[in-house]
Coordinates of C-alpha atoms in Angstrom, one line a residue:
M26 CA -23.9 73.4 -26.5
A27 CA -25.3 75.6 -29.1
H28 CA -27.8 78.2 -28.5
S29 CA -30.4 79.7 -30.7
A30 CA -30.9 83.5 -31.2
R31 CA -34.1 83.3 -29.3
D32 CA -32.6 82.0 -26.0
L33 CA -29.4 84.2 -25.8
R34 CA -29.2 86.5 -22.9
R35 CA -28.8 90.0 -23.9
D36 CA -29.0 92.0 -20.8
C37 CA -25.3 91.5 -20.3
Y38 CA -21.8 92.9 -21.2
A39 CA -18.5 91.5 -22.2
A40 CA -15.1 92.7 -20.9
V41 CA -12.0 91.7 -23.0
D42 CA -9.1 92.1 -20.4
I43 CA -5.7 91.6 -21.8
G44 CA -2.6 91.7 -19.7
A45 CA 1.0 91.2 -20.5
S46 CA 0.9 87.5 -19.7
S47 CA -2.7 86.4 -20.6
G48 CA -6.0 87.6 -21.7
R49 CA -9.7 86.7 -20.8
V50 CA -13.2 87.4 -22.0
V51 CA -15.6 87.8 -19.2
V52 CA -19.4 88.2 -19.3
G53 CA -21.0 90.3 -16.6
F54 CA -24.8 90.9 -15.8
V55 CA -26.8 92.2 -12.8
E56 CA -29.4 90.2 -10.9
D57 CA -31.3 91.3 -7.8
G58 CA -28.7 94.1 -7.4
R59 CA -25.7 91.7 -7.5
I60 CA -23.1 91.5 -10.3
H61 CA -22.4 88.1 -11.7
L62 CA -19.5 87.2 -13.8
E63 CA -18.8 84.2 -16.2
E64 CA -15.5 83.6 -17.8
V65 CA -16.0 82.3 -21.3
H66 CA -12.5 82.4 -22.8
R67 CA -8.9 82.6 -21.4
F68 CA -5.8 82.6 -23.4
D69 CA -2.2 83.4 -23.2
N70 CA -0.4 86.5 -24.4
R71 CA 3.1 86.1 -25.9
Q72 CA 5.8 88.2 -27.5
V73 CA 7.5 87.3 -30.9
R74 CA 10.9 88.3 -32.2
R75 CA 10.7 90.4 -35.3
G76 CA 13.1 92.7 -36.9
G77 CA 15.5 92.4 -33.9
H78 CA 12.8 93.6 -31.5
D79 CA 10.3 91.9 -29.0
C80 CA 6.9 92.6 -30.4
W81 CA 3.3 91.9 -29.4
D82 CA 1.6 89.2 -31.6
I83 CA -1.4 91.5 -32.4
D84 CA -3.0 88.9 -34.9
L85 CA -3.0 86.4 -32.1
L86 CA -4.7 88.8 -29.7
Y87 CA -7.3 89.8 -32.2
G88 CA -8.1 86.3 -33.0
E89 CA -8.4 85.3 -29.6
L90 CA -10.6 88.4 -28.9
V91 CA -13.1 87.3 -31.7
R92 CA -13.0 83.8 -30.7
G93 CA -13.8 84.8 -27.2
L94 CA -16.8 86.9 -28.3
A95 CA -18.0 84.0 -30.4
L96 CA -17.7 81.7 -27.3
C97 CA -20.1 84.1 -25.6
K98 CA -23.0 82.7 -27.7
E99 CA -22.0 79.2 -27.1
A100 CA -22.3 79.9 -23.4
G101 CA -25.8 81.5 -24.0
F102 CA -24.9 85.3 -24.0
A103 CA -25.2 87.9 -26.7
P104 CA -23.6 90.9 -24.9
K105 CA -25.2 94.4 -25.5
S106 CA -21.6 95.8 -25.6
V107 CA -18.0 94.9 -25.6
G108 CA -15.2 96.8 -23.8
I109 CA -11.4 96.2 -24.3
D110 CA -8.6 97.0 -21.8
T111 CA -4.9 96.2 -21.9
W112 CA -1.6 97.4 -20.5
G113 CA -0.4 100.9 -21.4
V114 CA 2.4 102.7 -23.2
D115 CA 2.6 100.5 -26.2
F116 CA 1.2 101.6 -29.7
V117 CA 0.9 101.0 -33.3
L118 CA 1.1 103.3 -36.3
L119 CA -1.2 103.3 -39.4
D120 CA -0.5 104.7 -42.8
A121 CA -3.1 106.7 -44.9
D122 CA -4.8 103.4 -45.9
D123 CA -5.0 102.2 -42.2
N124 CA -2.4 99.5 -42.7
L125 CA 0.2 98.9 -40.0
V126 CA 3.4 100.7 -40.3
G127 CA 5.9 98.6 -38.5
D128 CA 5.4 96.2 -35.7
A129 CA 3.8 96.6 -32.2
V130 CA 7.2 96.7 -30.2
A131 CA 6.6 95.6 -26.6
Y132 CA 7.7 97.8 -23.7
R133 CA 10.2 95.2 -22.5
D134 CA 12.2 95.7 -25.7
E135 CA 15.6 96.9 -25.1
R136 CA 15.2 99.8 -28.0
T137 CA 14.7 102.5 -25.3
Q138 CA 18.1 102.0 -23.6
G139 CA 19.9 105.3 -23.4
M140 CA 16.8 107.3 -24.3
F141 CA 16.8 109.0 -20.9
E142 CA 20.0 110.9 -21.9
V143 CA 18.5 111.8 -25.2
A144 CA 15.3 113.2 -23.7
D145 CA 17.0 115.1 -20.9
A146 CA 19.1 117.0 -23.5
I147 CA 15.7 118.1 -25.0
M148 CA 13.6 118.8 -21.8
S149 CA 14.7 118.4 -18.1
P150 CA 12.9 115.4 -16.5
E151 CA 11.5 117.9 -13.9
E152 CA 9.9 120.1 -16.5
L153 CA 8.5 116.9 -18.3
Y154 CA 7.1 115.7 -15.1
R155 CA 5.5 119.1 -14.3
R156 CA 3.8 119.1 -17.7
T157 CA 2.7 115.3 -18.0
G158 CA 2.8 114.0 -14.4
I159 CA 4.2 110.7 -15.4
Q160 CA 6.6 108.6 -13.7
R161 CA 10.0 108.3 -15.3
Q162 CA 10.3 104.7 -16.7
P163 CA 12.4 103.6 -19.6
F164 CA 9.4 102.1 -21.5
N165 CA 7.3 105.3 -21.5
T166 CA 5.8 106.0 -25.0
I167 CA 7.8 109.1 -25.2
Y168 CA 11.1 107.1 -25.0
Q169 CA 9.7 104.7 -27.5
F170 CA 9.2 107.4 -30.0
L171 CA 12.7 108.7 -29.5
A172 CA 13.9 105.3 -30.2
L173 CA 11.9 105.0 -33.3
Q174 CA 13.1 108.5 -34.5
R175 CA 16.6 107.1 -34.5
E176 CA 16.2 103.6 -35.7
N177 CA 13.2 103.8 -38.2
P178 CA 12.3 107.5 -39.1
E179 CA 10.8 106.3 -42.2
Q180 CA 8.0 104.7 -40.2
L181 CA 7.1 108.1 -38.6
E182 CA 7.1 109.8 -42.2
A183 CA 4.7 107.1 -43.5
A184 CA 2.4 107.1 -40.4
E185 CA -0.9 109.1 -40.3
T186 CA -2.5 107.7 -37.1
F187 CA -1.3 106.7 -33.6
L188 CA -3.5 104.2 -31.7
M189 CA -2.6 102.5 -28.5
I190 CA -3.1 98.7 -28.4
P191 CA -6.8 98.6 -27.1
D192 CA -7.7 101.4 -29.4
Y193 CA -6.4 99.4 -32.3
L194 CA -8.2 96.4 -31.4
G195 CA -11.4 98.4 -31.3
F196 CA -10.7 99.8 -34.5
L197 CA -10.3 96.3 -36.0
L198 CA -13.8 95.3 -34.6
T199 CA -15.7 98.5 -35.7
G200 CA -13.4 100.5 -38.2
E201 CA -13.7 103.5 -35.9
K202 CA -10.7 105.1 -34.4
A203 CA -10.5 106.8 -31.0
L204 CA -7.7 107.5 -28.3
E205 CA -9.2 106.7 -24.9
Y206 CA -8.0 109.0 -22.1
T207 CA -6.8 106.6 -19.5
N208 CA -4.4 104.7 -21.7
A209 CA -3.4 108.0 -23.5
S210 CA -2.3 109.3 -20.1
T211 CA 0.5 106.6 -19.8
T212 CA 2.3 108.0 -22.8
G213 CA 4.0 110.9 -21.1
L214 CA 2.8 113.0 -24.0
L215 CA -0.6 114.2 -22.4
N216 CA -0.8 117.4 -20.3
A217 CA -1.8 116.4 -16.7
E218 CA -3.8 119.5 -16.1
T219 CA -5.8 119.8 -19.4
G220 CA -6.0 116.1 -20.3
A221 CA -5.2 117.0 -23.8
W222 CA -2.0 116.4 -25.9
D223 CA 0.7 118.7 -24.7
E224 CA 1.7 120.8 -27.6
T225 CA 5.0 121.9 -26.2
V226 CA 6.3 118.3 -25.5
L227 CA 5.2 117.2 -28.9
A228 CA 7.1 120.1 -30.6
R229 CA 10.1 119.8 -28.6
F230 CA 10.5 116.2 -29.1
N231 CA 9.7 116.4 -32.7
I232 CA 6.7 114.1 -32.6
P233 CA 4.3 114.7 -35.5
R234 CA 1.1 116.2 -34.1
R235 CA -1.0 114.9 -37.1
L236 CA -0.7 111.4 -35.6
F237 CA -2.8 112.2 -32.6
R238 CA -6.7 112.7 -32.6
N239 CA -8.3 114.3 -29.6
V240 CA -8.8 112.1 -26.6
T241 CA -12.1 110.4 -25.9
M242 CA -13.4 109.7 -22.4
A243 CA -14.3 106.3 -21.1
G244 CA -18.0 105.5 -21.5
A245 CA -18.1 106.7 -25.2
C246 CA -19.6 104.3 -27.7
L247 CA -17.1 103.7 -30.5
G248 CA -19.9 102.0 -32.6
P249 CA -21.3 98.8 -33.7
V250 CA -19.1 95.9 -34.8
K251 CA -18.6 95.4 -38.5
P252 CA -21.2 93.2 -40.2
S253 CA -18.5 90.7 -41.0
I254 CA -17.6 90.5 -37.2
A255 CA -21.2 90.2 -36.2
E256 CA -21.6 87.2 -38.6
K257 CA -18.5 85.6 -37.2
I258 CA -19.5 85.9 -33.6
G259 CA -23.2 85.2 -34.1
Y260 CA -24.8 88.4 -32.9
D261 CA -24.9 92.2 -33.0
T262 CA -23.1 94.3 -30.5
C263 CA -21.3 97.5 -30.1
V264 CA -17.9 98.6 -28.5
V265 CA -18.0 100.7 -25.6
L266 CA -14.8 102.4 -24.4
P267 CA -14.1 101.5 -20.7
A268 CA -10.9 102.7 -19.0
T269 CA -9.0 101.0 -21.4
H270 CA -5.8 101.1 -19.3
D271 CA -6.1 97.9 -17.2
T272 CA -5.1 99.8 -14.0
G273 CA -7.7 102.3 -14.7
S274 CA -10.4 99.6 -14.9
A275 CA -9.0 97.9 -11.8
F276 CA -9.1 100.9 -9.6
L277 CA -12.9 101.3 -10.5
A278 CA -13.6 98.0 -8.9
V279 CA -11.8 98.6 -5.6
P280 CA -14.4 98.3 -2.8
A281 CA -12.5 100.7 -0.6
C282 CA -12.5 99.5 3.1
D283 CA -11.2 101.4 6.1
L284 CA -10.8 104.7 4.6
P285 CA -8.5 106.6 3.8
A286 CA -7.4 103.5 1.9
V287 CA -4.5 102.7 -0.5
F288 CA -5.4 100.8 -3.6
L289 CA -3.2 98.0 -5.2
S290 CA -3.8 96.5 -8.5
S291 CA -1.7 93.3 -8.3
G292 CA -0.9 91.4 -11.4
T293 CA 2.3 91.3 -13.8
W294 CA 2.9 94.8 -12.3
S295 CA 1.9 96.1 -8.9
L296 CA 0.3 99.6 -9.2
L297 CA 0.0 101.1 -5.7
G298 CA -1.7 104.4 -5.0
V299 CA -4.8 106.5 -4.5
E300 CA -7.4 108.2 -6.6
N301 CA -7.1 112.0 -6.7
R302 CA -9.4 114.8 -8.1
S303 CA -6.4 116.7 -9.5
P304 CA -2.8 115.8 -10.5
L305 CA 0.1 116.1 -8.0
T306 CA 3.3 117.3 -10.0
T307 CA 5.3 118.9 -7.3
A308 CA 9.1 118.4 -6.9
A309 CA 8.2 116.1 -3.9
A310 CA 6.1 113.8 -6.1
Y311 CA 8.7 113.7 -8.7
G312 CA 11.3 112.9 -6.1
E313 CA 9.1 110.0 -4.9
N314 CA 8.8 108.9 -8.5
F315 CA 5.0 108.9 -8.4
T316 CA 2.9 108.9 -11.5
N317 CA -0.4 110.7 -12.3
E318 CA -2.2 108.4 -14.7
G319 CA -5.7 109.2 -16.0
G320 CA -8.7 107.7 -14.3
Y321 CA -12.3 107.3 -15.0
H322 CA -14.2 110.6 -15.4
F323 CA -11.0 112.6 -15.4
R324 CA -9.8 111.4 -12.0
Y325 CA -6.2 110.8 -11.4
R326 CA -4.6 107.5 -10.3
F327 CA -1.6 108.8 -8.2
L328 CA 0.5 105.6 -7.8
K329 CA 3.8 104.0 -8.2
N330 CA 4.5 101.3 -10.8
I331 CA 6.3 98.4 -8.9
M332 CA 7.7 95.3 -10.7
G333 CA 5.0 93.1 -9.1
L334 CA 4.3 89.5 -9.9
W335 CA 6.5 89.6 -13.1
M336 CA 9.4 88.3 -11.1
I337 CA 7.4 85.5 -9.8
Q338 CA 5.8 84.6 -13.2
S339 CA 9.2 84.7 -14.8
I340 CA 10.7 82.4 -12.1
R341 CA 7.9 79.9 -12.7
R342 CA 8.3 80.1 -16.5
E343 CA 12.1 79.5 -16.2
L344 CA 11.6 76.5 -14.0
N345 CA 9.2 75.1 -16.5
G346 CA 11.6 75.7 -19.3
I347 CA 9.0 78.1 -21.0
T348 CA 10.3 81.3 -22.8
Y349 CA 8.3 84.6 -22.7
V350 CA 9.3 85.5 -26.3
V351 CA 8.6 83.1 -29.1
D352 CA 11.8 81.9 -31.0
E353 CA 13.9 83.3 -28.3
K354 CA 17.0 81.4 -27.6
A355 CA 16.5 78.7 -25.0
I356 CA 16.6 80.3 -21.4
R357 CA 20.0 79.9 -19.8
K358 CA 19.9 77.5 -16.9
G359 CA 20.7 79.4 -13.7
R360 CA 23.3 77.8 -11.3
L361 CA 20.4 77.2 -8.8
H362 CA 18.6 74.8 -11.1
Q363 CA 20.6 71.7 -10.5
Y364 CA 19.3 71.5 -6.9
M365 CA 15.9 73.2 -7.2
R366 CA 14.4 69.8 -8.5
V367 CA 13.3 69.0 -5.0
E368 CA 10.6 66.3 -4.1
G369 CA 7.2 67.5 -5.2
L370 CA 8.5 69.6 -8.1
G371 CA 9.0 66.9 -10.5
Q372 CA 6.5 68.1 -13.1
E373 CA 5.2 71.5 -14.0
V374 CA 5.9 74.1 -11.1
G375 CA 2.7 76.0 -10.4
F376 CA 2.2 79.2 -8.3
E377 CA 1.1 77.2 -5.3
D378 CA 4.5 75.4 -5.2
L379 CA 6.2 78.7 -5.1
I380 CA 4.0 80.0 -2.2
R381 CA 4.6 76.7 -0.3
A382 CA 8.4 76.8 -0.8
A383 CA 8.4 80.4 0.6
D384 CA 6.2 79.4 3.5
E385 CA 8.5 76.4 4.3
A386 CA 11.7 78.7 4.1
E387 CA 10.0 81.2 6.4
C388 CA 9.0 78.6 9.0
A389 CA 12.6 77.2 8.9
G390 CA 13.7 80.7 10.1
V391 CA 15.4 81.7 6.8
Q392 CA 16.7 85.4 6.8
A393 CA 15.6 86.8 3.6
S394 CA 17.9 88.7 1.3
I395 CA 16.5 91.9 -0.2
V396 CA 16.7 93.2 -3.8
N397 CA 15.4 96.4 -5.5
V398 CA 12.5 95.0 -7.3
N399 CA 12.2 98.2 -9.3
D400 CA 15.7 98.0 -10.7
D401 CA 15.6 97.9 -14.6
R402 CA 17.8 94.7 -14.4
F403 CA 14.6 92.8 -13.7
L404 CA 12.6 94.2 -16.5
S405 CA 13.7 91.7 -19.0
P406 CA 16.6 89.5 -18.0
D407 CA 17.7 86.3 -19.7
S408 CA 17.4 84.5 -16.5
M409 CA 15.4 86.2 -13.7
I410 CA 16.8 83.5 -11.4
E411 CA 20.4 84.4 -12.2
E412 CA 19.6 88.1 -12.0
I413 CA 18.3 87.9 -8.5
L414 CA 21.2 85.8 -7.4
E415 CA 23.6 88.3 -8.9
A416 CA 21.9 91.1 -7.2
C417 CA 22.3 89.5 -3.7
E418 CA 25.9 88.7 -4.4
E419 CA 26.6 92.1 -5.5
T420 CA 25.2 93.6 -2.3
G421 CA 27.1 91.3 -0.1
Q422 CA 23.9 89.4 0.9
A423 CA 23.4 85.6 1.3
V424 CA 22.8 84.2 -2.1
P425 CA 19.7 81.9 -2.0
Q426 CA 20.5 78.2 -2.2
T427 CA 16.9 76.8 -2.5
L428 CA 13.8 77.6 -4.1
G429 CA 12.2 78.6 -0.8
E430 CA 15.2 81.1 -0.1
L431 CA 14.8 82.6 -3.6
M432 CA 11.1 83.0 -3.2
L433 CA 11.3 84.5 0.2
C434 CA 13.8 87.0 -1.1
V435 CA 11.1 88.1 -3.9
Y436 CA 8.3 88.2 -1.6
E437 CA 10.1 90.2 1.2
S438 CA 11.5 92.6 -1.4
L439 CA 8.0 93.1 -2.8
A440 CA 6.5 93.6 0.6
R441 CA 9.1 96.4 1.6
C442 CA 8.7 98.0 -1.6
Y443 CA 5.0 98.3 -0.9
R444 CA 5.8 99.8 2.5
D445 CA 8.1 102.5 1.1
A446 CA 5.4 103.4 -1.4
V447 CA 2.8 103.7 1.3
E448 CA 5.2 105.9 3.3
G449 CA 5.9 107.8 0.4
L450 CA 2.2 108.4 -0.2
S451 CA 1.7 109.3 3.4
S452 CA 4.4 111.8 3.4
L453 CA 3.0 113.5 0.2
A454 CA -0.6 113.5 1.6
G455 CA 0.3 114.7 5.1
H456 CA -1.7 111.8 6.7
G457 CA -1.5 108.1 7.2
Y458 CA -3.6 105.3 5.6
K459 CA -5.8 102.8 7.5
S460 CA -5.7 99.8 4.8
I461 CA -4.5 98.5 1.6
N462 CA -7.2 97.3 -0.8
I463 CA -5.8 94.7 -3.2
V464 CA -7.6 93.5 -6.5
G465 CA -6.4 91.4 -9.3
G466 CA -4.8 88.1 -9.6
G467 CA -2.2 88.7 -7.0
C468 CA -4.9 89.0 -4.3
R469 CA -4.9 85.3 -4.3
D470 CA -1.4 85.1 -3.0
G471 CA -1.7 84.4 0.8
H472 CA 1.9 84.7 1.6
L473 CA 2.3 88.1 -0.2
N474 CA -1.0 89.4 1.4
R475 CA 0.2 88.5 4.9
R476 CA 3.7 89.7 4.6
T477 CA 2.3 92.9 3.1
A478 CA 0.0 93.6 6.1
E479 CA 2.7 92.7 8.4
V480 CA 5.5 94.8 6.9
C481 CA 3.2 97.8 6.1
G482 CA 1.5 97.5 9.7
I483 CA -2.0 98.0 8.4
P484 CA -4.8 95.6 7.4
V485 CA -5.0 94.3 3.9
Y486 CA -8.2 93.6 2.2
A487 CA -7.9 91.0 -0.7
G488 CA -10.4 90.8 -3.4
P489 CA -12.1 90.9 -5.8
V490 CA -9.8 88.8 -8.1
E491 CA -11.3 89.8 -11.4
G492 CA -10.9 93.6 -10.5
T493 CA -9.9 94.7 -14.0
A494 CA -12.7 92.9 -15.9
L495 CA -15.1 94.3 -13.2
G496 CA -14.1 97.8 -13.7
N497 CA -14.4 97.3 -17.5
L498 CA -17.8 96.0 -17.1
A499 CA -18.8 98.8 -14.7
V500 CA -18.3 101.5 -17.2
Q501 CA -20.3 99.6 -19.7
M502 CA -23.2 99.3 -17.2
L503 CA -22.9 103.0 -16.3
A504 CA -22.9 103.9 -20.0
D505 CA -26.2 101.8 -20.3
G506 CA -27.8 103.2 -17.2
V507 CA -27.8 100.0 -15.3
F508 CA -26.2 102.0 -12.3
P509 CA -26.9 105.7 -11.8
N510 CA -23.3 106.6 -10.8
L511 CA -19.9 105.2 -9.9
R512 CA -20.7 105.2 -6.0
A513 CA -23.6 102.8 -6.8
V514 CA -21.6 100.4 -8.9
R515 CA -18.8 100.2 -6.3
A516 CA -21.4 99.4 -3.8
A517 CA -22.7 96.5 -6.0
I518 CA -19.2 95.2 -6.4
A519 CA -18.7 95.3 -2.5
E520 CA -22.0 93.5 -2.1
S521 CA -21.4 91.0 -4.9
F522 CA -17.8 89.6 -4.1
D523 CA -16.0 88.3 -1.2
V524 CA -13.2 90.3 0.3
Q525 CA -10.8 88.8 2.6
K526 CA -9.3 90.8 5.5
V527 CA -5.7 90.1 6.6
E528 CA -4.5 91.7 9.8
P529 CA -1.0 92.8 10.3

């Protein structure tokens, strides 16, 4: 249905929330003190193989973003502002004419293999952690820079500007450049104490300082969209910087219950932790491999990155014969496949089928095998199914023989990893926690919620599902004066959306 300019709702805001697997455009508005959401567009995210690397299809993402904003008008909305959030660590480089230098290589690409050893020869991992507070992970931006120095030094020579993925999408909409704090903090190049680029790290790792403009805090207005964009989408709007790192937005939307509480943003990654007022970069925190990512208004998300639903998403794609990287060779068929075609799975396998298979295996008394979900072997395997089977075999455990046994292995492994992370948090904080508050798509997984509560021994509060989009919208509403402070917007979120309690 077409809407005229006169009947468009303008007291609303649009959140562009793009994850590693999919993206969405969600409109939010407030009525009678309650926040209402309407999803106007959802699209798949994908990677493409270019120059021997797995890369993000930036043109696709930008096209879907603009299409989603145009669909807002078809749905009767003309948002006052737009906010964009994505995953962290990945970036683009621009030359002096603002053209892309190279591709937007994805964090799951293998180019950073061996970069730990290169980095450790420059600065000890303990010192790097004390300075940046960021968890040691092979895909961190700092290691991507080291890989780029070795493979494509000419790109660094030609580059004049560094932008992270949401920053670049905002630049395409407005022509204005900014590096938002929460996403910049994931690079391993920002000083944890000051929130500014760490000059010592940049110098020691020979990363050109000229590439980095000073960071900007969430809530700042990037500017109006270009006239050509306004014409394309059918209305004028501006871009406001939310917490552009999706977990930073998700943490904003957690209606914390039973304090002190642990927050868990559950999606492709599981980000489990707490919100602190200062970074914790002690030897003990380093030993537990917790990260200090930037949060809204210079808060700190002290958390652990856990492989999360990526394993489940990969299993589903594999069973359906879908590749994650376009033009990749066909996925190897795992040895499990020939007898996974059980009754009821004759067509496309959905997440509900995987959950049901795990429930049935549990009811049958299956003893789950356990794998280390944070092992790098699960980051980007040719076959997730094969990798799980091999991990079980290598550790002398029973190798899953059915879909239910496979899913039970993944679920139980995730729940135990959550428990270990909560215990690590408790040890570092010197006190226990009363609940786990889960937001994001993973909060709909009843099997995982139940096993998390049982294994961790504390209640789980599940919801809201659209936590990241809500946090994105919350910053825009705060910037526009709809709510006076963060406490008020979190109270409105708790009032507006159902949260399910799962007892241990």
